[in-house]
mmCIF file of C-alpha atoms in Angstrom:
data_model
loop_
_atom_site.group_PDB
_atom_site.id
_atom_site.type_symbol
_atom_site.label_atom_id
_atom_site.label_comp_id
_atom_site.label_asym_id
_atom_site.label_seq_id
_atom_site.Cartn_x
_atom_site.Cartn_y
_atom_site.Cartn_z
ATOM 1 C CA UNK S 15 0.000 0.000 0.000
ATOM 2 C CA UNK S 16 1.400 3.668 -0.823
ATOM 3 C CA UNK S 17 1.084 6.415 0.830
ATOM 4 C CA UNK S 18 -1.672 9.035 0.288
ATOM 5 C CA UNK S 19 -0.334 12.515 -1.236
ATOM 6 C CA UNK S 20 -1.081 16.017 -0.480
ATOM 7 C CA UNK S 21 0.552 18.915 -2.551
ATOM 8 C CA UNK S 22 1.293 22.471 -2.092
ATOM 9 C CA UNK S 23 3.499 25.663 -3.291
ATOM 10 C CA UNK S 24 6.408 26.547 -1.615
ATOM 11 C CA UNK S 25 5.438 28.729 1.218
ATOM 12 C CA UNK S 26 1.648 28.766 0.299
ATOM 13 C CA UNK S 27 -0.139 26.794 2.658
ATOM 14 C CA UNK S 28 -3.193 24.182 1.104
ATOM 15 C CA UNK S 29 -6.606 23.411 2.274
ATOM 16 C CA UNK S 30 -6.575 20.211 0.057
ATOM 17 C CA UNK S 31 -7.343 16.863 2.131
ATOM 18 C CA UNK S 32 -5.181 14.024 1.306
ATOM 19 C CA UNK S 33 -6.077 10.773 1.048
ATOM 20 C CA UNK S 34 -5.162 7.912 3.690
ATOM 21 C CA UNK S 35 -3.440 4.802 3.461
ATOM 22 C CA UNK S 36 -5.295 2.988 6.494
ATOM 23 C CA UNK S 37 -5.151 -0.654 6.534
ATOM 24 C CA UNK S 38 -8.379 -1.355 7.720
ATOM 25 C CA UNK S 39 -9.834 1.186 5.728
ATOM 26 C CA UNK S 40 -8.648 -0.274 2.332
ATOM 27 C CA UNK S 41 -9.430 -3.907 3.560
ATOM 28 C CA UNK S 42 -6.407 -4.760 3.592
ATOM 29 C CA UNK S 43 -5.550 -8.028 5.932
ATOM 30 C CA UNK S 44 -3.669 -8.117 8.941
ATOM 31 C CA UNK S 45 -0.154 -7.230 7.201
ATOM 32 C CA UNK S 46 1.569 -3.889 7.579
ATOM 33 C CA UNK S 47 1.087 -0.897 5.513
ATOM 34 C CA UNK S 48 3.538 0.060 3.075
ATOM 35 C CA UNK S 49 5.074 3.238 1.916
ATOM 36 C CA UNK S 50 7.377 3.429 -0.831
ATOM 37 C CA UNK S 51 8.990 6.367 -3.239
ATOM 38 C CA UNK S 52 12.362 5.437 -4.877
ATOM 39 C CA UNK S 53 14.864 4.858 -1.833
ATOM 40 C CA UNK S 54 12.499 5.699 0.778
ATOM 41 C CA UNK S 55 10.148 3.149 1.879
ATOM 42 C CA UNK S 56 8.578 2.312 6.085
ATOM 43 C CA UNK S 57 5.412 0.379 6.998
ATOM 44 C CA UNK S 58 3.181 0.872 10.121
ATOM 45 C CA UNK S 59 1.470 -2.272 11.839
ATOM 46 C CA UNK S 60 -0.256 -2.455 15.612
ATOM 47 C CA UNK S 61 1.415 -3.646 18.115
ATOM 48 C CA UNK S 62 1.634 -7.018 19.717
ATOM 49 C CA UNK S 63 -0.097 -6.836 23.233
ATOM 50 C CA UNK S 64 -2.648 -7.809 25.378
ATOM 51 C CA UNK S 65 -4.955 -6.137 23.035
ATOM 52 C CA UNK S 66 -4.067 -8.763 20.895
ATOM 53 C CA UNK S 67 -1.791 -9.587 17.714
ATOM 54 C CA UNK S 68 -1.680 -8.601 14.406
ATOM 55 C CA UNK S 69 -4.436 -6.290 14.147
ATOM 56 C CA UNK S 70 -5.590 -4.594 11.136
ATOM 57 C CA UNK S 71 -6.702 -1.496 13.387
ATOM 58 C CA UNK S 72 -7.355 -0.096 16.917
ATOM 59 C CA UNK S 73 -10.462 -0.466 18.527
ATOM 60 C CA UNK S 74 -11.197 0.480 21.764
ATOM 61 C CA UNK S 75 -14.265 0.898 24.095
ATOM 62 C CA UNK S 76 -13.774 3.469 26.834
ATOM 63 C CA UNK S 77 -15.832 5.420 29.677
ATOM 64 C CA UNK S 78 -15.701 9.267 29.868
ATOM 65 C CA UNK S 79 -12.740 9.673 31.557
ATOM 66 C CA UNK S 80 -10.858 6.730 31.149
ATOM 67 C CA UNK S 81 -7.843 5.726 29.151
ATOM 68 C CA UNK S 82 -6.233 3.599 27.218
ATOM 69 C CA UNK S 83 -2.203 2.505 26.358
ATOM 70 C CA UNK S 84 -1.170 1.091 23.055
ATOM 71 C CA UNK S 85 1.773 1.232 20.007
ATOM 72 C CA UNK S 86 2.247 1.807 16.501
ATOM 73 C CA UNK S 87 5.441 -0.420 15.137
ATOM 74 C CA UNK S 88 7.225 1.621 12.285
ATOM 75 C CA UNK S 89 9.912 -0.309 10.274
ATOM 76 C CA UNK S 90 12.187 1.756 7.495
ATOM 77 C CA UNK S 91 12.538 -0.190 4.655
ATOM 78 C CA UNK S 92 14.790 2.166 3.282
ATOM 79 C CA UNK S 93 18.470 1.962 2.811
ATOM 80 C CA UNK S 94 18.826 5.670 5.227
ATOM 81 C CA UNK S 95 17.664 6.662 8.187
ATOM 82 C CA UNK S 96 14.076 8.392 8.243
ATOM 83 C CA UNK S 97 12.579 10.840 10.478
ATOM 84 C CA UNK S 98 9.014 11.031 10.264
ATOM 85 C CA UNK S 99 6.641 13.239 12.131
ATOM 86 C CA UNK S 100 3.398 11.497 13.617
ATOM 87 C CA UNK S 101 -0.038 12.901 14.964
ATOM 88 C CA UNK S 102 -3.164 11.816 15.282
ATOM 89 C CA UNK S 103 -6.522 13.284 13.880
ATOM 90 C CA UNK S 104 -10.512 13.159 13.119
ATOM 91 C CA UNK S 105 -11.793 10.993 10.302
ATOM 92 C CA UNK S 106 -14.878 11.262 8.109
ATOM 93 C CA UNK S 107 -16.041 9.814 4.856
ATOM 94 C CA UNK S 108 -15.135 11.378 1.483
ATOM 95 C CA UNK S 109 -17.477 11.315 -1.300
ATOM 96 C CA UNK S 110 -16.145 8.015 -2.530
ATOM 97 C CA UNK S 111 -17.128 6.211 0.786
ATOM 98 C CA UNK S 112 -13.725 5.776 1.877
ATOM 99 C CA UNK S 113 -12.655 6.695 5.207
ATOM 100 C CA UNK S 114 -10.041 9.457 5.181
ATOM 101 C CA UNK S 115 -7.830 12.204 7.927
ATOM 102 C CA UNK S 116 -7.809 15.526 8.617
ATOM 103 C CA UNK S 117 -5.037 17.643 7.858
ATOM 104 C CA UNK S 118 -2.460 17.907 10.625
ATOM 105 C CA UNK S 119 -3.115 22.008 9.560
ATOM 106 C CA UNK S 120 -7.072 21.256 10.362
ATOM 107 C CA UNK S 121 -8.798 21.103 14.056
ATOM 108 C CA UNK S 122 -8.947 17.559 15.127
ATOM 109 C CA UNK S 123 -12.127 17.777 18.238
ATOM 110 C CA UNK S 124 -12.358 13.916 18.877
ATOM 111 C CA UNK S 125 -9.577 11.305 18.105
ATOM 112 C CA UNK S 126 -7.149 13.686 16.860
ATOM 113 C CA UNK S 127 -7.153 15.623 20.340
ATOM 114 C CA UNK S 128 -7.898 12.619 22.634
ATOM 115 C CA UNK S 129 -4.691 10.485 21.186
ATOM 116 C CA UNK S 130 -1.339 12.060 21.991
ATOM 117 C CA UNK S 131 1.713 9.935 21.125
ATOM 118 C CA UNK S 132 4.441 10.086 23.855
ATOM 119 C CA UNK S 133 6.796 12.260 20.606
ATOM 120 C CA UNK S 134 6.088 14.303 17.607
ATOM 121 C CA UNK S 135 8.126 12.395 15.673
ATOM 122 C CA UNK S 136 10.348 9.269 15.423
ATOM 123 C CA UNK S 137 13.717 8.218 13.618
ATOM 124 C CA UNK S 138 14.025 4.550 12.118
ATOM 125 C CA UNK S 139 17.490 3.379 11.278
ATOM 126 C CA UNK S 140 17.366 1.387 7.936
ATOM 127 C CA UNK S 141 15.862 -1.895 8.459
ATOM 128 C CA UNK S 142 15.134 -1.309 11.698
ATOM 129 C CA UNK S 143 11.639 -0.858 13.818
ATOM 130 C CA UNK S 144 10.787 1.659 16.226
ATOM 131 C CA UNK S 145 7.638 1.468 18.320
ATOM 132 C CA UNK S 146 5.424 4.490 18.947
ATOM 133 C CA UNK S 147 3.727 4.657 22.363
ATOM 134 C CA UNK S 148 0.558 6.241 22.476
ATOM 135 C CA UNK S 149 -2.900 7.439 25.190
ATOM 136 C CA UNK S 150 -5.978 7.324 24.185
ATOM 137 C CA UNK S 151 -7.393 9.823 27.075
ATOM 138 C CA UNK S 152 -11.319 10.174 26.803
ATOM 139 C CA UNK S 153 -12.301 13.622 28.765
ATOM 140 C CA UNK S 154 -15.362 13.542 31.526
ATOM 141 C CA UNK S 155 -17.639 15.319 29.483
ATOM 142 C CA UNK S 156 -17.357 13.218 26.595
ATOM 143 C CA UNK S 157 -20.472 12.416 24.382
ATOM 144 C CA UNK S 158 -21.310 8.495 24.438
ATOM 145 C CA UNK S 159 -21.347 6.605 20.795
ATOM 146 C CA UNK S 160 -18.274 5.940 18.025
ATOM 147 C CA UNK S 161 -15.457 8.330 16.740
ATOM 148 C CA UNK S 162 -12.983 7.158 14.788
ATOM 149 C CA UNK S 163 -9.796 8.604 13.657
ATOM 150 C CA UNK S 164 -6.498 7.616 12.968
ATOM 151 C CA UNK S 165 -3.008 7.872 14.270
ATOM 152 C CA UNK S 166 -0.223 8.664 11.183
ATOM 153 C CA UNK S 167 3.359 9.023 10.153
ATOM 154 C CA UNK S 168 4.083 11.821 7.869
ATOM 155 C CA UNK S 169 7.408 12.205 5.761
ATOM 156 C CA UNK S 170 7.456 15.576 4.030
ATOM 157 C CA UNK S 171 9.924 15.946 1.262
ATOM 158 C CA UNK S 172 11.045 18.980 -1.452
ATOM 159 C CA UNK S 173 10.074 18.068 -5.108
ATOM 160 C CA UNK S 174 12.773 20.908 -6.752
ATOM 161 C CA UNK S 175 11.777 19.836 -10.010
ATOM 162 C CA UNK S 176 8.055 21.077 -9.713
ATOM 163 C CA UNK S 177 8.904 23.587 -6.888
ATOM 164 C CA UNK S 178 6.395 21.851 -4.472
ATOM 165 C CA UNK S 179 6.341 19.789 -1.203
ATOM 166 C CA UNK S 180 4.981 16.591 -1.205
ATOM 167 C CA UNK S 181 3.307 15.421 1.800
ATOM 168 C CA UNK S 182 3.167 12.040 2.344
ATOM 169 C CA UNK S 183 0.928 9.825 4.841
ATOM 170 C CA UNK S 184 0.670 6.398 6.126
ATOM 171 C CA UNK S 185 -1.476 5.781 9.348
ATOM 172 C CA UNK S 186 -3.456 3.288 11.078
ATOM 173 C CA UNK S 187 -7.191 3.202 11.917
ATOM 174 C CA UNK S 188 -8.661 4.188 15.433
ATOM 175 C CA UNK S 189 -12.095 2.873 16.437
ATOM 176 C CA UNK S 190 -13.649 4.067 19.305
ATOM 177 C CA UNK S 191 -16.769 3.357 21.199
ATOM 178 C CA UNK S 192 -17.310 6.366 24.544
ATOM 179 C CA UNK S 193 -19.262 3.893 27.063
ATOM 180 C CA UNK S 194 -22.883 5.217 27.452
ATOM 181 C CA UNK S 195 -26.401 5.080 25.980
ATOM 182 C CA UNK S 196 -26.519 3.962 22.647
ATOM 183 C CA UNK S 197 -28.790 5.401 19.971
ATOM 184 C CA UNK S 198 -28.021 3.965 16.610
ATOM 185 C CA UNK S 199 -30.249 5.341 14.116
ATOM 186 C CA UNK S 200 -30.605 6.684 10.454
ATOM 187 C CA UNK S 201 -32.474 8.650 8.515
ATOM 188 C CA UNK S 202 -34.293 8.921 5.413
ATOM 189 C CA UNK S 203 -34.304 13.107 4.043
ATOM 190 C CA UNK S 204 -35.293 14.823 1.098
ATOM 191 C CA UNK S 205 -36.907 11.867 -0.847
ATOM 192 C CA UNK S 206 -37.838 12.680 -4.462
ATOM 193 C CA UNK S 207 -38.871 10.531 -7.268
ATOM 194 C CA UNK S 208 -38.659 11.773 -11.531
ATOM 195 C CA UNK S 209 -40.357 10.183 -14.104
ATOM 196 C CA UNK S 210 -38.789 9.498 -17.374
ATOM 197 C CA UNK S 211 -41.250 8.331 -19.775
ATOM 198 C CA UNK S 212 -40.967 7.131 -23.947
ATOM 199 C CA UNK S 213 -42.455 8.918 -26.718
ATOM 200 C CA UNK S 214 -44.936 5.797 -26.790
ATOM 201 C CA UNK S 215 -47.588 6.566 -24.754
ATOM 202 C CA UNK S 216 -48.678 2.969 -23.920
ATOM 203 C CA UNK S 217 -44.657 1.624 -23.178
ATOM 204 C CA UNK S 218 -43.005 2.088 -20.054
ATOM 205 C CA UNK S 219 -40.229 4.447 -18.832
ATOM 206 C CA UNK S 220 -37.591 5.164 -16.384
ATOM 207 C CA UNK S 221 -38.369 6.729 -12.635
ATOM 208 C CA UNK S 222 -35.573 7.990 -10.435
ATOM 209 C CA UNK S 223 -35.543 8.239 -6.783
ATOM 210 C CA UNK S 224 -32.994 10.109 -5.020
ATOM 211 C CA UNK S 225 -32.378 11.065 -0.843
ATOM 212 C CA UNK S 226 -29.687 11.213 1.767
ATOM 213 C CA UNK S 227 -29.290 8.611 4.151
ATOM 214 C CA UNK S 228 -28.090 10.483 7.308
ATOM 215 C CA UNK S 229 -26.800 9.322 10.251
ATOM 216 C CA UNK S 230 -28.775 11.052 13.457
ATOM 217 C CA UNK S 231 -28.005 8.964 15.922
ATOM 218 C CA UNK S 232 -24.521 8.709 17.955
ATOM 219 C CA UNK S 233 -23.139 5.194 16.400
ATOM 220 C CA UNK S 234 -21.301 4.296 13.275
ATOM 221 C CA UNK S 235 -23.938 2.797 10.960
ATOM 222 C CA UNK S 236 -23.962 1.087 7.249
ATOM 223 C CA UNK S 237 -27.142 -0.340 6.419
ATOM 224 C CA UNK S 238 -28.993 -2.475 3.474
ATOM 225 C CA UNK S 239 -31.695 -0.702 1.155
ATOM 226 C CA UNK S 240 -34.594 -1.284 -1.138
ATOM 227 C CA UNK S 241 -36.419 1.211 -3.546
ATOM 228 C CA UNK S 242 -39.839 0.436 -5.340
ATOM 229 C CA UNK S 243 -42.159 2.643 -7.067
ATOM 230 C CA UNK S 244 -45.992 2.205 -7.796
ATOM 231 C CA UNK S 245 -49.045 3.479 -9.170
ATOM 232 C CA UNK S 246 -51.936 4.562 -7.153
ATOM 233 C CA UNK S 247 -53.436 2.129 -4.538
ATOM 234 C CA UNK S 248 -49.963 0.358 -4.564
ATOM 235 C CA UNK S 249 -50.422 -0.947 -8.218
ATOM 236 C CA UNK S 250 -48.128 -1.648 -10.816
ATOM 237 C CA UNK S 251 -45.160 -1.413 -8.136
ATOM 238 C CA UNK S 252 -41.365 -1.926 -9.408
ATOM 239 C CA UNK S 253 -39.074 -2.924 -7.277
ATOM 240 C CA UNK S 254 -35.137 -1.779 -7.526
ATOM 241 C CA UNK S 255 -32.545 -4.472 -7.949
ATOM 242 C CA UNK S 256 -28.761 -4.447 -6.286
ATOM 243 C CA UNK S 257 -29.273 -1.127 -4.296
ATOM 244 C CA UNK S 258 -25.553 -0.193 -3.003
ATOM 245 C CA UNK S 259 -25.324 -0.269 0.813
ATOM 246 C CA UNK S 260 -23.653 2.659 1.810
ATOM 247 C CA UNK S 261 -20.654 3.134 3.338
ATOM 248 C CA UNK S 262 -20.395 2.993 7.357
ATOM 249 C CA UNK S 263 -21.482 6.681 8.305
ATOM 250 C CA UNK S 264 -20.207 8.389 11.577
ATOM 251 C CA UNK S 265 -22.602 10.082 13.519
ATOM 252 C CA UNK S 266 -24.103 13.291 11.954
ATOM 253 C CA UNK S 267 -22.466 12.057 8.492
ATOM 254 C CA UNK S 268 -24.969 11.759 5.260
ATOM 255 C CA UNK S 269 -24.833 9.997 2.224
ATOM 256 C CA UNK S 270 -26.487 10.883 -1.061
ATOM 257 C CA UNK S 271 -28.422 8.235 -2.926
ATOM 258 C CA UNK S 272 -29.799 8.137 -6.571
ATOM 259 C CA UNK S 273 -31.383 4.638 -7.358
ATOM 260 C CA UNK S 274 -32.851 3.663 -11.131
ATOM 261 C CA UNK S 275 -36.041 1.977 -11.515
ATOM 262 C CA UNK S 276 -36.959 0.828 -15.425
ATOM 263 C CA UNK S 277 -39.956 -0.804 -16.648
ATOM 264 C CA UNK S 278 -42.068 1.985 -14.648
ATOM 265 C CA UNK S 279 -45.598 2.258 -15.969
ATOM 266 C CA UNK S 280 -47.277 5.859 -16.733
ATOM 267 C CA UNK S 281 -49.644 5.795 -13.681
ATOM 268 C CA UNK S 282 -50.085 9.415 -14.001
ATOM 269 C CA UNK S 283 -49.433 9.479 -9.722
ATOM 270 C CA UNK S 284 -46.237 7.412 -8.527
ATOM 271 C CA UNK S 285 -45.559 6.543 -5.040
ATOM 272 C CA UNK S 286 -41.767 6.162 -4.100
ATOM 273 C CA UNK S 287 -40.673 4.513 -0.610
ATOM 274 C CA UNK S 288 -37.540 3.899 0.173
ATOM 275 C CA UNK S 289 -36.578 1.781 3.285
ATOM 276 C CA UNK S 290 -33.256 1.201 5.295
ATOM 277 C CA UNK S 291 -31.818 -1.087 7.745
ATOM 278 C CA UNK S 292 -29.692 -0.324 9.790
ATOM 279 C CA UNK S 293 -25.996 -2.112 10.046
ATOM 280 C CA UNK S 294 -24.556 -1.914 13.666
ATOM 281 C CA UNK S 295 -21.492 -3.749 13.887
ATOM 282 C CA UNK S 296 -19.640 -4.378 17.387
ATOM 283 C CA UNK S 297 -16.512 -4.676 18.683
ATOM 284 C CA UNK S 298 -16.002 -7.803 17.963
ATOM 285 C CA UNK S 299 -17.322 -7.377 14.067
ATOM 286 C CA UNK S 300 -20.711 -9.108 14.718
ATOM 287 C CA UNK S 301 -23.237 -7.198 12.892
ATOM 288 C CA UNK S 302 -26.660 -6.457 13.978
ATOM 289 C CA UNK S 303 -29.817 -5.672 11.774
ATOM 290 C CA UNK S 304 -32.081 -2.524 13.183
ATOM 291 C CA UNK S 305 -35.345 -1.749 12.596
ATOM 292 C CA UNK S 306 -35.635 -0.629 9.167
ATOM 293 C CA UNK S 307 -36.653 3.327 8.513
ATOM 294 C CA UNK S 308 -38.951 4.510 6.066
ATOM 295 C CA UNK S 309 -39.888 7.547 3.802
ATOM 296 C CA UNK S 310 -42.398 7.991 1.107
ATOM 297 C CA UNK S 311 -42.563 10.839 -1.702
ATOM 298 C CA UNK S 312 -45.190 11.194 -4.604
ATOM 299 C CA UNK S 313 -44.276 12.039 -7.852
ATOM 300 C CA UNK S 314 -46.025 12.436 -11.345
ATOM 301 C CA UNK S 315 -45.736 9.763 -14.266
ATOM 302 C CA UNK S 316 -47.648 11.307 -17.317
ATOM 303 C CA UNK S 317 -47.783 9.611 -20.704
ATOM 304 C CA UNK S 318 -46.843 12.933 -22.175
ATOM 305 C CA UNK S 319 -47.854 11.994 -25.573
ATOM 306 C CA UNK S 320 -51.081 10.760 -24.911
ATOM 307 C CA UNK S 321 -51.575 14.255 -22.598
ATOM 308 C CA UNK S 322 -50.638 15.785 -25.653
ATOM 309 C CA UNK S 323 -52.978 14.213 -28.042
ATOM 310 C CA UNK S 324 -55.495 14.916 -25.388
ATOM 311 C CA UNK S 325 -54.973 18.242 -25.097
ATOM 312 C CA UNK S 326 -55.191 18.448 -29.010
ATOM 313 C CA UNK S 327 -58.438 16.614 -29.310
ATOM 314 C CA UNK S 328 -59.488 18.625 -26.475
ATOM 315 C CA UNK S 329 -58.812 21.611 -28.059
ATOM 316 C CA UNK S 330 -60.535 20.681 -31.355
ATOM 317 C CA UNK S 331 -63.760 19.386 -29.617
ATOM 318 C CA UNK S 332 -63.679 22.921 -27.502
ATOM 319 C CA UNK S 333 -63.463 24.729 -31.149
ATOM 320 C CA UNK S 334 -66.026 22.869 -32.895
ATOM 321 C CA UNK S 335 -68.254 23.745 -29.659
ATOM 322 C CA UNK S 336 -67.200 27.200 -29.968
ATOM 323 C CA UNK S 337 -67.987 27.263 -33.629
ATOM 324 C CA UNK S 338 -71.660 25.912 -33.708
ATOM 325 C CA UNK S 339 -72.255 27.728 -30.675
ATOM 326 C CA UNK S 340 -71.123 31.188 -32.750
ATOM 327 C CA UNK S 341 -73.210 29.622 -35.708
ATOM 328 C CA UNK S 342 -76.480 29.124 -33.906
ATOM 329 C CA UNK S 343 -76.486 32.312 -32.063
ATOM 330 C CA UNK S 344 -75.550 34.115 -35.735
ATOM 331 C CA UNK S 345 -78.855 31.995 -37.147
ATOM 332 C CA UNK S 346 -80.847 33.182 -34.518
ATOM 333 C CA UNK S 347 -79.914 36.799 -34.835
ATOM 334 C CA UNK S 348 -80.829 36.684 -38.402
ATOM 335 C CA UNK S 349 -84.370 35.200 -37.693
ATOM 336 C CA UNK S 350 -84.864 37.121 -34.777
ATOM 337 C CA UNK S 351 -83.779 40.325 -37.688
ATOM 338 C CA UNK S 352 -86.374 38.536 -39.978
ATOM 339 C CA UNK S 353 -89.166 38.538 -37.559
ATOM 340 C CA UNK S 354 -89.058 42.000 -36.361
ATOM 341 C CA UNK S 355 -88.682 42.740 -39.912
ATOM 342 C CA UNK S 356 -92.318 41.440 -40.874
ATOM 343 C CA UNK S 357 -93.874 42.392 -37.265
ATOM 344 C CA UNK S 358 -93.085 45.903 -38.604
ATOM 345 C CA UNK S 359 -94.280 45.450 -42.235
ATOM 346 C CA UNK S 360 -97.747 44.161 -40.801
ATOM 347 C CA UNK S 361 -97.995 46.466 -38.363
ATOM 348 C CA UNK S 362 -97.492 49.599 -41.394
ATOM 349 C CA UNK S 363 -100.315 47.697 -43.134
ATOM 350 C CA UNK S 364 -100.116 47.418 -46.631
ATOM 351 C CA UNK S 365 -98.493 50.157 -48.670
ATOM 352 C CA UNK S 366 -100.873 53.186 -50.868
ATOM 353 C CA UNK S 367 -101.289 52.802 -54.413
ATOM 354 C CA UNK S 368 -100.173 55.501 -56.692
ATOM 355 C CA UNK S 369 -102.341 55.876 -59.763
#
């Protein structure tokens, strides 16, 4: 595994987040984590203890206020000695559902400021190992549920070439559960369903239902979902196929969601429910099935080209009423003209002769 790889101008500082190489994270096994770039190269791995061997991450379950002791082994692969700075900081889910690090430049509030390794940084003679102590110190005041973080080595090194620094990263996954009530639960916001329909008004079309999936309650959640769609009264429903889970949120952490139904009749009213169950896996990586949330939205599902050619014959019916209503009231005026014409010829009586 290689290390992630953040970039900046001499001098300028960068916003940009790097990615992280985190074993667990990348499901990689139990082996360490590799970093390699032309002569230098180190891995990170856990620690052998009595919180066991050859783990792929940290996890830890802790009471407000307690603490914890562990290590992070660093070996140099390289063929010089290498100094690397380490620190520990937040994580949160990118975009791409991967799990990634603050910044050391950006405010850690949870793991990043509760881990403190006993150094800043450590120097690995070539081929050599060099364990990094490290407390995990939970404060009184601390809010039960998951946070999870990471603890990293950092090598930063002068690319003349391109005039840039290149930062580069290699850490190890933190898990951690604050004793307390928990309240796993997700979600289901801003449901909408499109309709996507064919020019042939009696075939069927596409429908699109989209919504975030957000994590409200105080543990790390994944879940399984399913999406159907249907006419009124529950008729003609579709049903989605091979919905993505998504990834394991933290707490307050969304995740957008845009599922593709086909075969969707025109019902002219669709009905779009989307329901999740929640994932909650344990220490131990036993996972446990929550009661499944639910949302419903209502969208429209016209056969636009049959609207259309009802509108048209609409339209002609409405002008051919229009029309013979014009033409009867025109008739009438003219025999209503022709009436009072001959009421006032009879009522002149009959015209003198001239001799």
């Amino acid at each position: 595994m290689y290390p992630s790889v953040t970039r900046w101008k001499t001098r300028l500082r960068t916003t940009a987040l790097s990615l992280l190489a985190v074993v667990a994270a990348v499901g990689v096994g139990a082996g360490p984590a590799l970093a390699a770039d032309g002569n230098v190269a180190w891995t990170v791995r856990t620690a052998s203890n009595g919180y066991g061997e050859a783990r792929s991450s940290y996890s830890y379950n802790v009471n407000p206020g307690g603490a914890v002791e562990d290590a992070m082994v660093v070996a140099n692969r390289g063929p010089a000695p290498l100094t690397l700075a380490v620190y520990a900081a937040d994580g949160f889910t990118t975009d791409a559902g991967q799990l990634d690090l603050l910044t050391k430049d950006t405010r850690s509030v949870a793991i990043g400021a509760w881990v403190k390794a006993t150094a800043s940084s450590v120097v690995v003679q070539p081929g050599k190992t060099a364990q990094v102590p490290f407390t995990v110190r939970v404060p009184e005041n601390a809010t039960p549920g998951d946070y999870v973080g990471g603890i990293l080595t950092t090598l930063t090194q002068a690319d003349q070439a391109e005039g840039i620094n290149v930062d580069r990263r290699l850490g190890i996954r933190i898990k951690l559960r604050v004793g307390g009530e928990l309240k796993p639960n997700l979600a289901i916001e801003n449901l909408h369903v499109t309709y996507d329909g064919p020019t042939n008004p009696f075939s069927k079309g596409d429908a699109t239902v989209t919504y975030q999936v957000h994590n409200v309650g105080n543990a790390a959640l994944s879940g399984e979902q399913a999406v159907t769609v249907s006419g009124p009264f529950g008729l003609l429903r579709v049903r989605a196929t091979d919905v993505a889970a998504p990834p394991e949120l933290l707490p307050g952490e969304s995740w957008n969601v845009s599922v593709p139904l086909h075969g969707v009749a025109p019902a002219v009213a669709l009905a779009a429910t989307a329901t999740v169950t929640p994932l909650l896996t344990d220490a131990s990586g036993s996972t446990t099935s929550l009661k499944p949330v639910q949302a419903t939205a209502h969208g429209w599902a016209l056969p636009w080209t049959l609207v259309l050619l009802l509108v048209v014959l609409v339209a002609v019916l409405v002008g051919a009423y229009l029309y013979r209503r014009r033409d009867r009231a025109q008739r009438k005026a003219r025999e209503d003209a022709r009436v009072r014409d001959a009421v006032a010829q009879a009522l002149r009586g009959p015209e003198p002769q001239t001799s």
